[in-house]
PDB file of N, CA and C in Angstrom:
ATOM      1  N   UNK U 295      94.649 -26.401 -35.769  1.00 52.00           N
ATOM      2  CA  UNK U 295      93.526 -26.659 -35.734  1.00 52.00           C
ATOM      3  C   UNK U 295      92.796 -25.361 -34.859  1.00 52.00           C
ATOM      4  N   UNK U 296      91.292 -25.485 -35.239  1.00 57.00           N
ATOM      5  CA  UNK U 296      90.657 -24.995 -34.335  1.00 57.00           C
ATOM      6  C   UNK U 296      91.083 -24.981 -32.612  1.00 57.00           C
ATOM      7  N   UNK U 297      90.850 -25.881 -32.043  1.00 57.00           N
ATOM      8  CA  UNK U 297      91.186 -26.112 -30.436  1.00 57.00           C
ATOM      9  C   UNK U 297      92.238 -25.191 -30.153  1.00 57.00           C
ATOM     10  N   UNK U 298      93.781 -25.412 -31.119  1.00 62.00           N
ATOM     11  CA  UNK U 298      94.635 -24.226 -30.733  1.00 62.00           C
ATOM     12  C   UNK U 298      94.549 -22.720 -30.688  1.00 62.00           C
ATOM     13  N   UNK U 299      93.730 -22.412 -31.823  1.00 64.00           N
ATOM     14  CA  UNK U 299      93.011 -20.784 -31.603  1.00 64.00           C
ATOM     15  C   UNK U 299      92.356 -20.238 -30.657  1.00 64.00           C
ATOM     16  N   UNK U 300      92.154 -21.294 -29.971  1.00 63.00           N
ATOM     17  CA  UNK U 300      91.032 -20.949 -28.362  1.00 63.00           C
ATOM     18  C   UNK U 300      92.206 -20.629 -27.413  1.00 63.00           C
ATOM     19  N   UNK U 301      91.712 -19.125 -27.000  1.00 73.00           N
ATOM     20  CA  UNK U 301      92.697 -18.196 -26.602  1.00 73.00           C
ATOM     21  C   UNK U 301      91.809 -17.859 -25.146  1.00 73.00           C
ATOM     22  N   UNK U 302      91.188 -18.472 -24.802  1.00 77.00           N
ATOM     23  CA  UNK U 302      90.388 -17.960 -23.111  1.00 77.00           C
ATOM     24  C   UNK U 302      89.034 -17.109 -23.270  1.00 77.00           C
ATOM     25  N   UNK U 303      88.458 -17.478 -24.514  1.00 85.00           N
ATOM     26  CA  UNK U 303      87.654 -16.631 -24.634  1.00 85.00           C
ATOM     27  C   UNK U 303      86.423 -17.134 -23.802  1.00 85.00           C
ATOM     28  N   UNK U 304      85.351 -16.373 -23.664  1.00 90.00           N
ATOM     29  CA  UNK U 304      84.130 -16.973 -22.888  1.00 90.00           C
ATOM     30  C   UNK U 304      82.806 -16.182 -23.837  1.00 90.00           C
ATOM     31  N   UNK U 305      81.676 -16.856 -23.146  1.00 92.00           N
ATOM     32  CA  UNK U 305      80.564 -16.336 -23.780  1.00 92.00           C
ATOM     33  C   UNK U 305      79.644 -16.125 -22.231  1.00 92.00           C
ATOM     34  N   UNK U 306      78.833 -14.929 -22.858  1.00 95.00           N
ATOM     35  CA  UNK U 306      78.112 -14.812 -21.591  1.00 95.00           C
ATOM     36  C   UNK U 306      76.667 -14.516 -22.279  1.00 95.00           C
ATOM     37  N   UNK U 307      75.653 -15.127 -21.293  1.00 97.00           N
ATOM     38  CA  UNK U 307      74.500 -14.702 -21.786  1.00 97.00           C
ATOM     39  C   UNK U 307      73.726 -13.747 -21.429  1.00 97.00           C
ATOM     40  N   UNK U 308      73.468 -12.247 -21.516  1.00 97.00           N
ATOM     41  CA  UNK U 308      72.782 -11.794 -21.674  1.00 97.00           C
ATOM     42  C   UNK U 308      71.141 -11.677 -21.055  1.00 97.00           C
ATOM     43  N   UNK U 309      70.459 -12.669 -21.925  1.00 97.00           N
ATOM     44  CA  UNK U 309      69.376 -12.513 -21.507  1.00 97.00           C
ATOM     45  C   UNK U 309      68.416 -13.590 -22.734  1.00 97.00           C
ATOM     46  N   UNK U 310      67.030 -13.746 -22.529  1.00 97.00           N
ATOM     47  CA  UNK U 310      66.565 -14.686 -23.624  1.00 97.00           C
ATOM     48  C   UNK U 310      64.879 -13.632 -23.552  1.00 97.00           C
ATOM     49  N   UNK U 311      64.304 -13.755 -24.591  1.00 98.00           N
ATOM     50  CA  UNK U 311      63.027 -13.278 -24.760  1.00 98.00           C
ATOM     51  C   UNK U 311      62.379 -14.508 -25.844  1.00 98.00           C
ATOM     52  N   UNK U 312      61.118 -14.685 -25.094  1.00 98.00           N
ATOM     53  CA  UNK U 312      60.316 -15.775 -25.601  1.00 98.00           C
ATOM     54  C   UNK U 312      58.985 -15.224 -26.109  1.00 98.00           C
ATOM     55  N   UNK U 313      58.642 -15.274 -27.084  1.00 98.00           N
ATOM     56  CA  UNK U 313      57.254 -15.030 -27.656  1.00 98.00           C
ATOM     57  C   UNK U 313      56.521 -16.228 -28.137  1.00 98.00           C
ATOM     58  N   UNK U 314      56.051 -16.809 -27.534  1.00 97.00           N
ATOM     59  CA  UNK U 314      55.329 -18.025 -28.219  1.00 97.00           C
ATOM     60  C   UNK U 314      56.354 -19.141 -28.601  1.00 97.00           C
ATOM     61  N   UNK U 315      55.761 -19.683 -30.066  1.00 97.00           N
ATOM     62  CA  UNK U 315      57.029 -20.265 -30.459  1.00 97.00           C
ATOM     63  C   UNK U 315      58.339 -19.716 -30.817  1.00 97.00           C
ATOM     64  N   UNK U 316      58.685 -18.592 -30.652  1.00 98.00           N
ATOM     65  CA  UNK U 316      60.097 -18.027 -30.822  1.00 98.00           C
ATOM     66  C   UNK U 316      60.551 -17.502 -29.744  1.00 98.00           C
ATOM     67  N   UNK U 317      62.129 -17.165 -30.087  1.00 98.00           N
ATOM     68  CA  UNK U 317      62.630 -16.859 -28.774  1.00 98.00           C
ATOM     69  C   UNK U 317      64.177 -16.136 -29.452  1.00 98.00           C
ATOM     70  N   UNK U 318      64.693 -15.270 -29.057  1.00 98.00           N
ATOM     71  CA  UNK U 318      65.709 -14.930 -28.942  1.00 98.00           C
ATOM     72  C   UNK U 318      66.795 -14.544 -27.750  1.00 98.00           C
ATOM     73  N   UNK U 319      67.750 -15.180 -27.879  1.00 98.00           N
ATOM     74  CA  UNK U 319      68.709 -15.185 -26.851  1.00 98.00           C
ATOM     75  C   UNK U 319      70.274 -14.404 -27.153  1.00 98.00           C
ATOM     76  N   UNK U 320      70.293 -13.463 -26.320  1.00 98.00           N
ATOM     77  CA  UNK U 320      71.389 -12.636 -26.434  1.00 98.00           C
ATOM     78  C   UNK U 320      72.472 -12.999 -25.750  1.00 98.00           C
ATOM     79  N   UNK U 321      73.856 -12.725 -26.475  1.00 96.00           N
ATOM     80  CA  UNK U 321      75.246 -13.424 -25.476  1.00 96.00           C
ATOM     81  C   UNK U 321      76.049 -12.289 -26.492  1.00 96.00           C
ATOM     82  N   UNK U 322      77.218 -12.404 -25.826  1.00 95.00           N
ATOM     83  CA  UNK U 322      78.737 -11.490 -25.934  1.00 95.00           C
ATOM     84  C   UNK U 322      79.651 -12.282 -25.730  1.00 95.00           C
ATOM     85  N   UNK U 323      80.347 -12.414 -26.674  1.00 91.00           N
ATOM     86  CA  UNK U 323      81.866 -13.516 -26.444  1.00 91.00           C
ATOM     87  C   UNK U 323      82.955 -12.348 -26.162  1.00 91.00           C
ATOM     88  N   UNK U 324      83.169 -12.419 -24.880  1.00 91.00           N
ATOM     89  CA  UNK U 324      84.626 -11.713 -24.751  1.00 91.00           C
ATOM     90  C   UNK U 324      85.653 -12.553 -24.839  1.00 91.00           C
ATOM     91  N   UNK U 325      86.648 -11.522 -25.730  1.00 85.00           N
ATOM     92  CA  UNK U 325      87.784 -11.770 -25.845  1.00 85.00           C
ATOM     93  C   UNK U 325      88.959 -10.770 -25.545  1.00 85.00           C
ATOM     94  N   UNK U 326      89.856 -10.956 -24.839  1.00 81.00           N
ATOM     95  CA  UNK U 326      90.581  -9.602 -24.656  1.00 81.00           C
ATOM     96  C   UNK U 326      90.101  -8.615 -24.501  1.00 81.00           C
ATOM     97  N   UNK U 327      90.373  -7.652 -25.492  1.00 82.00           N
ATOM     98  CA  UNK U 327      89.851  -6.376 -25.499  1.00 82.00           C
ATOM     99  C   UNK U 327      88.487  -6.030 -26.251  1.00 82.00           C
ATOM    100  N   UNK U 328      87.964  -7.220 -26.897  1.00 86.00           N
ATOM    101  CA  UNK U 328      87.009  -6.820 -27.962  1.00 86.00           C
ATOM    102  C   UNK U 328      85.685  -8.070 -27.408  1.00 86.00           C
ATOM    103  N   UNK U 329      84.899  -7.070 -27.518  1.00 91.00           N
ATOM    104  CA  UNK U 329      83.541  -7.909 -27.230  1.00 91.00           C
ATOM    105  C   UNK U 329      82.505  -8.062 -28.086  1.00 91.00           C
ATOM    106  N   UNK U 330      82.353  -9.385 -28.359  1.00 91.00           N
ATOM    107  CA  UNK U 330      81.638  -9.169 -29.842  1.00 91.00           C
ATOM    108  C   UNK U 330      80.013  -9.832 -29.307  1.00 91.00           C
ATOM    109  N   UNK U 331      78.910  -9.261 -29.797  1.00 94.00           N
ATOM    110  CA  UNK U 331      77.511  -9.401 -29.628  1.00 94.00           C
ATOM    111  C   UNK U 331      77.251 -10.450 -30.606  1.00 94.00           C
ATOM    112  N   UNK U 332      76.507 -11.453 -30.265  1.00 95.00           N
ATOM    113  CA  UNK U 332      75.926 -12.482 -31.130  1.00 95.00           C
ATOM    114  C   UNK U 332      74.773 -12.642 -30.485  1.00 95.00           C
ATOM    115  N   UNK U 333      73.574 -12.780 -31.496  1.00 97.00           N
ATOM    116  CA  UNK U 333      72.094 -12.681 -30.932  1.00 97.00           C
ATOM    117  C   UNK U 333      71.580 -14.289 -31.735  1.00 97.00           C
ATOM    118  N   UNK U 334      70.891 -15.057 -30.972  1.00 98.00           N
ATOM    119  CA  UNK U 334      70.483 -16.622 -31.725  1.00 98.00           C
ATOM    120  C   UNK U 334      68.841 -16.390 -31.773  1.00 98.00           C
ATOM    121  N   UNK U 335      68.702 -16.370 -32.946  1.00 98.00           N
ATOM    122  CA  UNK U 335      67.073 -16.227 -32.764  1.00 98.00           C
ATOM    123  C   UNK U 335      66.694 -17.884 -33.406  1.00 98.00           C
ATOM    124  N   UNK U 336      65.574 -18.333 -32.616  1.00 98.00           N
ATOM    125  CA  UNK U 336      65.175 -19.598 -32.284  1.00 98.00           C
ATOM    126  C   UNK U 336      63.661 -19.745 -32.490  1.00 98.00           C
ATOM    127  N   UNK U 337      63.287 -21.113 -32.797  1.00 98.00           N
ATOM    128  CA  UNK U 337      61.953 -21.298 -33.385  1.00 98.00           C
ATOM    129  C   UNK U 337      61.764 -22.887 -32.547  1.00 98.00           C
ATOM    130  N   UNK U 338      60.839 -23.038 -32.250  1.00 98.00           N
ATOM    131  CA  UNK U 338      60.397 -24.129 -31.175  1.00 98.00           C
ATOM    132  C   UNK U 338      59.561 -25.111 -32.441  1.00 98.00           C
ATOM    133  N   UNK U 339      60.380 -26.374 -32.332  1.00 96.00           N
ATOM    134  CA  UNK U 339      59.213 -27.113 -33.560  1.00 96.00           C
ATOM    135  C   UNK U 339      59.768 -28.417 -32.608  1.00 96.00           C
ATOM    136  N   UNK U 340      58.631 -29.319 -32.707  1.00 96.00           N
ATOM    137  CA  UNK U 340      58.745 -31.028 -32.603  1.00 96.00           C
ATOM    138  C   UNK U 340      59.111 -30.856 -31.077  1.00 96.00           C
ATOM    139  N   UNK U 341      58.825 -29.603 -30.149  1.00 96.00           N
ATOM    140  CA  UNK U 341      59.363 -29.855 -28.681  1.00 96.00           C
ATOM    141  C   UNK U 341      60.667 -29.524 -28.516  1.00 96.00           C
ATOM    142  N   UNK U 342      61.343 -29.065 -29.428  1.00 97.00           N
ATOM    143  CA  UNK U 342      62.864 -28.621 -29.385  1.00 97.00           C
ATOM    144  C   UNK U 342      63.048 -27.048 -30.087  1.00 97.00           C
ATOM    145  N   UNK U 343      63.978 -26.326 -29.245  1.00 97.00           N
ATOM    146  CA  UNK U 343      64.207 -25.048 -29.550  1.00 97.00           C
ATOM    147  C   UNK U 343      65.345 -25.297 -30.965  1.00 97.00           C
ATOM    148  N   UNK U 344      64.973 -24.901 -32.032  1.00 98.00           N
ATOM    149  CA  UNK U 344      66.205 -24.971 -33.163  1.00 98.00           C
ATOM    150  C   UNK U 344      66.877 -23.504 -33.243  1.00 98.00           C
ATOM    151  N   UNK U 345      67.915 -23.255 -33.852  1.00 97.00           N
ATOM    152  CA  UNK U 345      68.246 -22.193 -33.993  1.00 97.00           C
ATOM    153  C   UNK U 345      67.980 -21.817 -35.823  1.00 97.00           C
ATOM    154  N   UNK U 346      67.444 -20.919 -36.235  1.00 96.00           N
ATOM    155  CA  UNK U 346      67.068 -20.452 -37.469  1.00 96.00           C
ATOM    156  C   UNK U 346      67.945 -19.259 -38.029  1.00 96.00           C
ATOM    157  N   UNK U 347      68.706 -18.540 -36.962  1.00 97.00           N
ATOM    158  CA  UNK U 347      69.354 -17.206 -37.897  1.00 97.00           C
ATOM    159  C   UNK U 347      70.337 -16.860 -36.578  1.00 97.00           C
ATOM    160  N   UNK U 348      71.653 -16.497 -36.918  1.00 96.00           N
ATOM    161  CA  UNK U 348      72.537 -15.867 -35.811  1.00 96.00           C
ATOM    162  C   UNK U 348      72.749 -14.583 -36.344  1.00 96.00           C
ATOM    163  N   UNK U 349      72.805 -13.338 -35.584  1.00 96.00           N
ATOM    164  CA  UNK U 349      73.050 -11.984 -35.975  1.00 96.00           C
ATOM    165  C   UNK U 349      74.050 -11.976 -34.853  1.00 96.00           C
ATOM    166  N   UNK U 350      75.089 -11.580 -35.761  1.00 93.00           N
ATOM    167  CA  UNK U 350      76.813 -10.982 -35.250  1.00 93.00           C
ATOM    168  C   UNK U 350      76.591  -9.928 -35.857  1.00 93.00           C
ATOM    169  N   UNK U 351      77.032  -9.084 -34.673  1.00 92.00           N
ATOM    170  CA  UNK U 351      77.349  -7.458 -34.471  1.00 92.00           C
ATOM    171  C   UNK U 351      76.436  -7.022 -35.371  1.00 92.00           C
ATOM    172  N   UNK U 352      74.981  -7.277 -35.697  1.00 92.00           N
ATOM    173  CA  UNK U 352      74.022  -7.070 -36.246  1.00 92.00           C
ATOM    174  C   UNK U 352      73.855  -7.204 -37.889  1.00 92.00           C
ATOM    175  N   UNK U 353      74.599  -8.094 -37.969  1.00 93.00           N
ATOM    176  CA  UNK U 353      74.511  -8.765 -39.487  1.00 93.00           C
ATOM    177  C   UNK U 353      74.278 -10.302 -39.205  1.00 93.00           C
ATOM    178  N   UNK U 354      72.543 -10.239 -39.904  1.00 94.00           N
ATOM    179  CA  UNK U 354      72.259 -11.683 -39.758  1.00 94.00           C
ATOM    180  C   UNK U 354      72.507 -12.648 -41.416  1.00 94.00           C
ATOM    181  N   UNK U 355      72.825 -13.807 -40.635  1.00 93.00           N
ATOM    182  CA  UNK U 355      73.585 -14.754 -41.369  1.00 93.00           C
ATOM    183  C   UNK U 355      72.575 -14.820 -42.580  1.00 93.00           C
ATOM    184  N   UNK U 356      71.238 -15.043 -42.323  1.00 93.00           N
ATOM    185  CA  UNK U 356      70.411 -15.414 -43.162  1.00 93.00           C
ATOM    186  C   UNK U 356      70.037 -14.613 -44.209  1.00 93.00           C
ATOM    187  N   UNK U 357      69.798 -13.247 -43.803  1.00 92.00           N
ATOM    188  CA  UNK U 357      70.028 -11.876 -44.602  1.00 92.00           C
ATOM    189  C   UNK U 357      71.148 -12.246 -45.679  1.00 92.00           C
ATOM    190  N   UNK U 358      72.344 -12.597 -45.149  1.00 91.00           N
ATOM    191  CA  UNK U 358      73.488 -12.490 -46.389  1.00 91.00           C
ATOM    192  C   UNK U 358      73.428 -13.670 -46.939  1.00 91.00           C
ATOM    193  N   UNK U 359      73.259 -14.736 -46.581  1.00 90.00           N
ATOM    194  CA  UNK U 359      72.589 -16.000 -47.640  1.00 90.00           C
ATOM    195  C   UNK U 359      72.065 -15.441 -48.401  1.00 90.00           C
ATOM    196  N   UNK U 360      70.882 -15.165 -48.214  1.00 91.00           N
ATOM    197  CA  UNK U 360      69.905 -14.479 -48.842  1.00 91.00           C
ATOM    198  C   UNK U 360      69.847 -13.801 -50.004  1.00 91.00           C
ATOM    199  N   UNK U 361      70.953 -12.778 -50.001  1.00 92.00           N
ATOM    200  CA  UNK U 361      71.505 -11.451 -50.570  1.00 92.00           C
ATOM    201  C   UNK U 361      72.480 -12.407 -51.328  1.00 92.00           C
ATOM    202  N   UNK U 362      73.072 -13.343 -51.124  1.00 92.00           N
ATOM    203  CA  UNK U 362      74.114 -14.005 -51.938  1.00 92.00           C
ATOM    204  C   UNK U 362      73.306 -14.862 -53.086  1.00 92.00           C
ATOM    205  N   UNK U 363      72.608 -15.419 -52.670  1.00 94.00           N
ATOM    206  CA  UNK U 363      71.707 -16.531 -53.206  1.00 94.00           C
ATOM    207  C   UNK U 363      70.727 -15.947 -54.717  1.00 94.00           C
ATOM    208  N   UNK U 364      70.368 -15.081 -53.795  1.00 94.00           N
ATOM    209  CA  UNK U 364      69.443 -13.672 -54.885  1.00 94.00           C
ATOM    210  C   UNK U 364      70.589 -13.612 -56.278  1.00 94.00           C
ATOM    211  N   UNK U 365      71.900 -12.911 -55.734  1.00 94.00           N
ATOM    212  CA  UNK U 365      72.938 -12.532 -56.909  1.00 94.00           C
ATOM    213  C   UNK U 365      73.282 -13.823 -57.801  1.00 94.00           C
ATOM    214  N   UNK U 366      73.356 -15.140 -57.099  1.00 95.00           N
ATOM    215  CA  UNK U 366      73.632 -15.910 -58.159  1.00 95.00           C
ATOM    216  C   UNK U 366      72.691 -16.425 -58.787  1.00 95.00           C
ATOM    217  N   UNK U 367      71.523 -16.226 -58.641  1.00 95.00           N
ATOM    218  CA  UNK U 367      69.838 -16.422 -59.554  1.00 95.00           C
ATOM    219  C   UNK U 367      69.651 -15.050 -60.784  1.00 95.00           C
ATOM    220  N   UNK U 368      70.252 -14.300 -60.402  1.00 96.00           N
ATOM    221  CA  UNK U 368      69.838 -13.367 -61.331  1.00 96.00           C
ATOM    222  C   UNK U 368      71.025 -13.163 -62.187  1.00 96.00           C
ATOM    223  N   UNK U 369      71.974 -14.147 -62.018  1.00 96.00           N
ATOM    224  CA  UNK U 369      73.170 -14.201 -62.810  1.00 96.00           C
ATOM    225  C   UNK U 369      73.432 -15.751 -63.532  1.00 96.00           C
ATOM    226  N   UNK U 370      72.871 -16.740 -63.194  1.00 96.00           N
ATOM    227  CA  UNK U 370      73.142 -17.434 -63.232  1.00 96.00           C
ATOM    228  C   UNK U 370      71.859 -18.932 -63.334  1.00 96.00           C
ATOM    229  N   UNK U 371      70.680 -17.987 -62.943  1.00 95.00           N
ATOM    230  CA  UNK U 371      69.534 -18.607 -62.675  1.00 95.00           C
ATOM    231  C   UNK U 371      69.601 -19.766 -61.545  1.00 95.00           C
ATOM    232  N   UNK U 372      68.345 -20.542 -61.220  1.00 95.00           N
ATOM    233  CA  UNK U 372      68.246 -21.546 -60.255  1.00 95.00           C
ATOM    234  C   UNK U 372      69.263 -22.563 -60.622  1.00 95.00           C
ATOM    235  N   UNK U 373      69.260 -22.903 -61.871  1.00 95.00           N
ATOM    236  CA  UNK U 373      70.134 -24.114 -62.013  1.00 95.00           C
ATOM    237  C   UNK U 373      71.482 -23.999 -61.732  1.00 95.00           C
ATOM    238  N   UNK U 374      71.902 -22.589 -61.964  1.00 94.00           N
ATOM    239  CA  UNK U 374      73.141 -22.123 -61.689  1.00 94.00           C
ATOM    240  C   UNK U 374      73.480 -22.157 -60.077  1.00 94.00           C
ATOM    241  N   UNK U 375      72.515 -21.697 -59.262  1.00 94.00           N
ATOM    242  CA  UNK U 375      72.723 -21.682 -57.897  1.00 94.00           C
ATOM    243  C   UNK U 375      72.791 -23.361 -57.290  1.00 94.00           C
ATOM    244  N   UNK U 376      71.722 -24.174 -57.993  1.00 95.00           N
ATOM    245  CA  UNK U 376      71.415 -25.799 -57.569  1.00 95.00           C
ATOM    246  C   UNK U 376      73.172 -25.974 -57.758  1.00 95.00           C
ATOM    247  N   UNK U 377      73.781 -25.873 -59.051  1.00 95.00           N
ATOM    248  CA  UNK U 377      74.837 -26.490 -59.300  1.00 95.00           C
ATOM    249  C   UNK U 377      76.076 -26.207 -58.191  1.00 95.00           C
ATOM    250  N   UNK U 378      75.909 -24.623 -58.405  1.00 94.00           N
ATOM    251  CA  UNK U 378      77.263 -24.354 -57.110  1.00 94.00           C
ATOM    252  C   UNK U 378      76.629 -25.070 -55.750  1.00 94.00           C
ATOM    253  N   UNK U 379      75.387 -25.102 -55.283  1.00 94.00           N
ATOM    254  CA  UNK U 379      75.539 -26.232 -53.827  1.00 94.00           C
ATOM    255  C   UNK U 379      75.683 -27.589 -53.884  1.00 94.00           C
ATOM    256  N   UNK U 380      75.425 -28.206 -55.060  1.00 94.00           N
ATOM    257  CA  UNK U 380      75.908 -29.470 -55.397  1.00 94.00           C
ATOM    258  C   UNK U 380      77.279 -29.410 -55.364  1.00 94.00           C
ATOM    259  N   UNK U 381      78.013 -28.720 -55.809  1.00 94.00           N
ATOM    260  CA  UNK U 381      79.534 -28.410 -55.907  1.00 94.00           C
ATOM    261  C   UNK U 381      80.390 -28.436 -54.406  1.00 94.00           C
ATOM    262  N   UNK U 382      79.253 -27.497 -53.735  1.00 92.00           N
ATOM    263  CA  UNK U 382      79.837 -27.096 -52.310  1.00 92.00           C
ATOM    264  C   UNK U 382      79.630 -28.882 -51.442  1.00 92.00           C
ATOM    265  N   UNK U 383      78.578 -29.168 -51.606  1.00 93.00           N
ATOM    266  CA  UNK U 383      78.468 -30.431 -50.880  1.00 93.00           C
ATOM    267  C   UNK U 383      79.241 -31.497 -51.447  1.00 93.00           C
ATOM    268  N   UNK U 384      79.593 -31.571 -52.230  1.00 94.00           N
ATOM    269  CA  UNK U 384      80.528 -32.358 -53.066  1.00 94.00           C
ATOM    270  C   UNK U 384      82.043 -32.234 -52.210  1.00 94.00           C
ATOM    271  N   UNK U 385      82.196 -31.068 -52.261  1.00 93.00           N
ATOM    272  CA  UNK U 385      83.700 -30.694 -51.547  1.00 93.00           C
ATOM    273  C   UNK U 385      83.640 -30.919 -49.764  1.00 93.00           C
ATOM    274  N   UNK U 386      82.470 -30.687 -49.356  1.00 90.00           N
ATOM    275  CA  UNK U 386      82.271 -30.879 -47.978  1.00 90.00           C
ATOM    276  C   UNK U 386      82.294 -32.559 -47.433  1.00 90.00           C
ATOM    277  N   UNK U 387      81.573 -32.961 -48.490  1.00 92.00           N
ATOM    278  CA  UNK U 387      81.777 -34.651 -48.294  1.00 92.00           C
ATOM    279  C   UNK U 387      83.010 -35.449 -48.533  1.00 92.00           C
ATOM    280  N   UNK U 388      83.778 -34.725 -49.281  1.00 91.00           N
ATOM    281  CA  UNK U 388      85.504 -35.140 -49.928  1.00 91.00           C
ATOM    282  C   UNK U 388      86.266 -34.723 -48.437  1.00 91.00           C
ATOM    283  N   UNK U 389      85.961 -33.905 -47.678  1.00 82.00           N
ATOM    284  CA  UNK U 389      87.078 -33.544 -46.659  1.00 82.00           C
ATOM    285  C   UNK U 389      86.685 -34.591 -45.217  1.00 82.00           C
TER     286      UNK U 389
END
């Protein structure tokens, strides 16, 4: 399982910047001889800070998903994307 894969990594918070209703928290995961920088982009909504993007080693998850979705829509149309999403949800709900 995932718990067994844990090998003494630790997360260090390097800092946070807040500008209005947006914030960015910079962290680093320290694991042996590898440090992995991770930034959390957040938005204040309803009195709670919500993460809307995670940037790992300068790769934005939002941009990555957006690019993947755009490729699917170009090849299969919006119906193809929705079908894939429905299939993915069904697999997740079944597990």
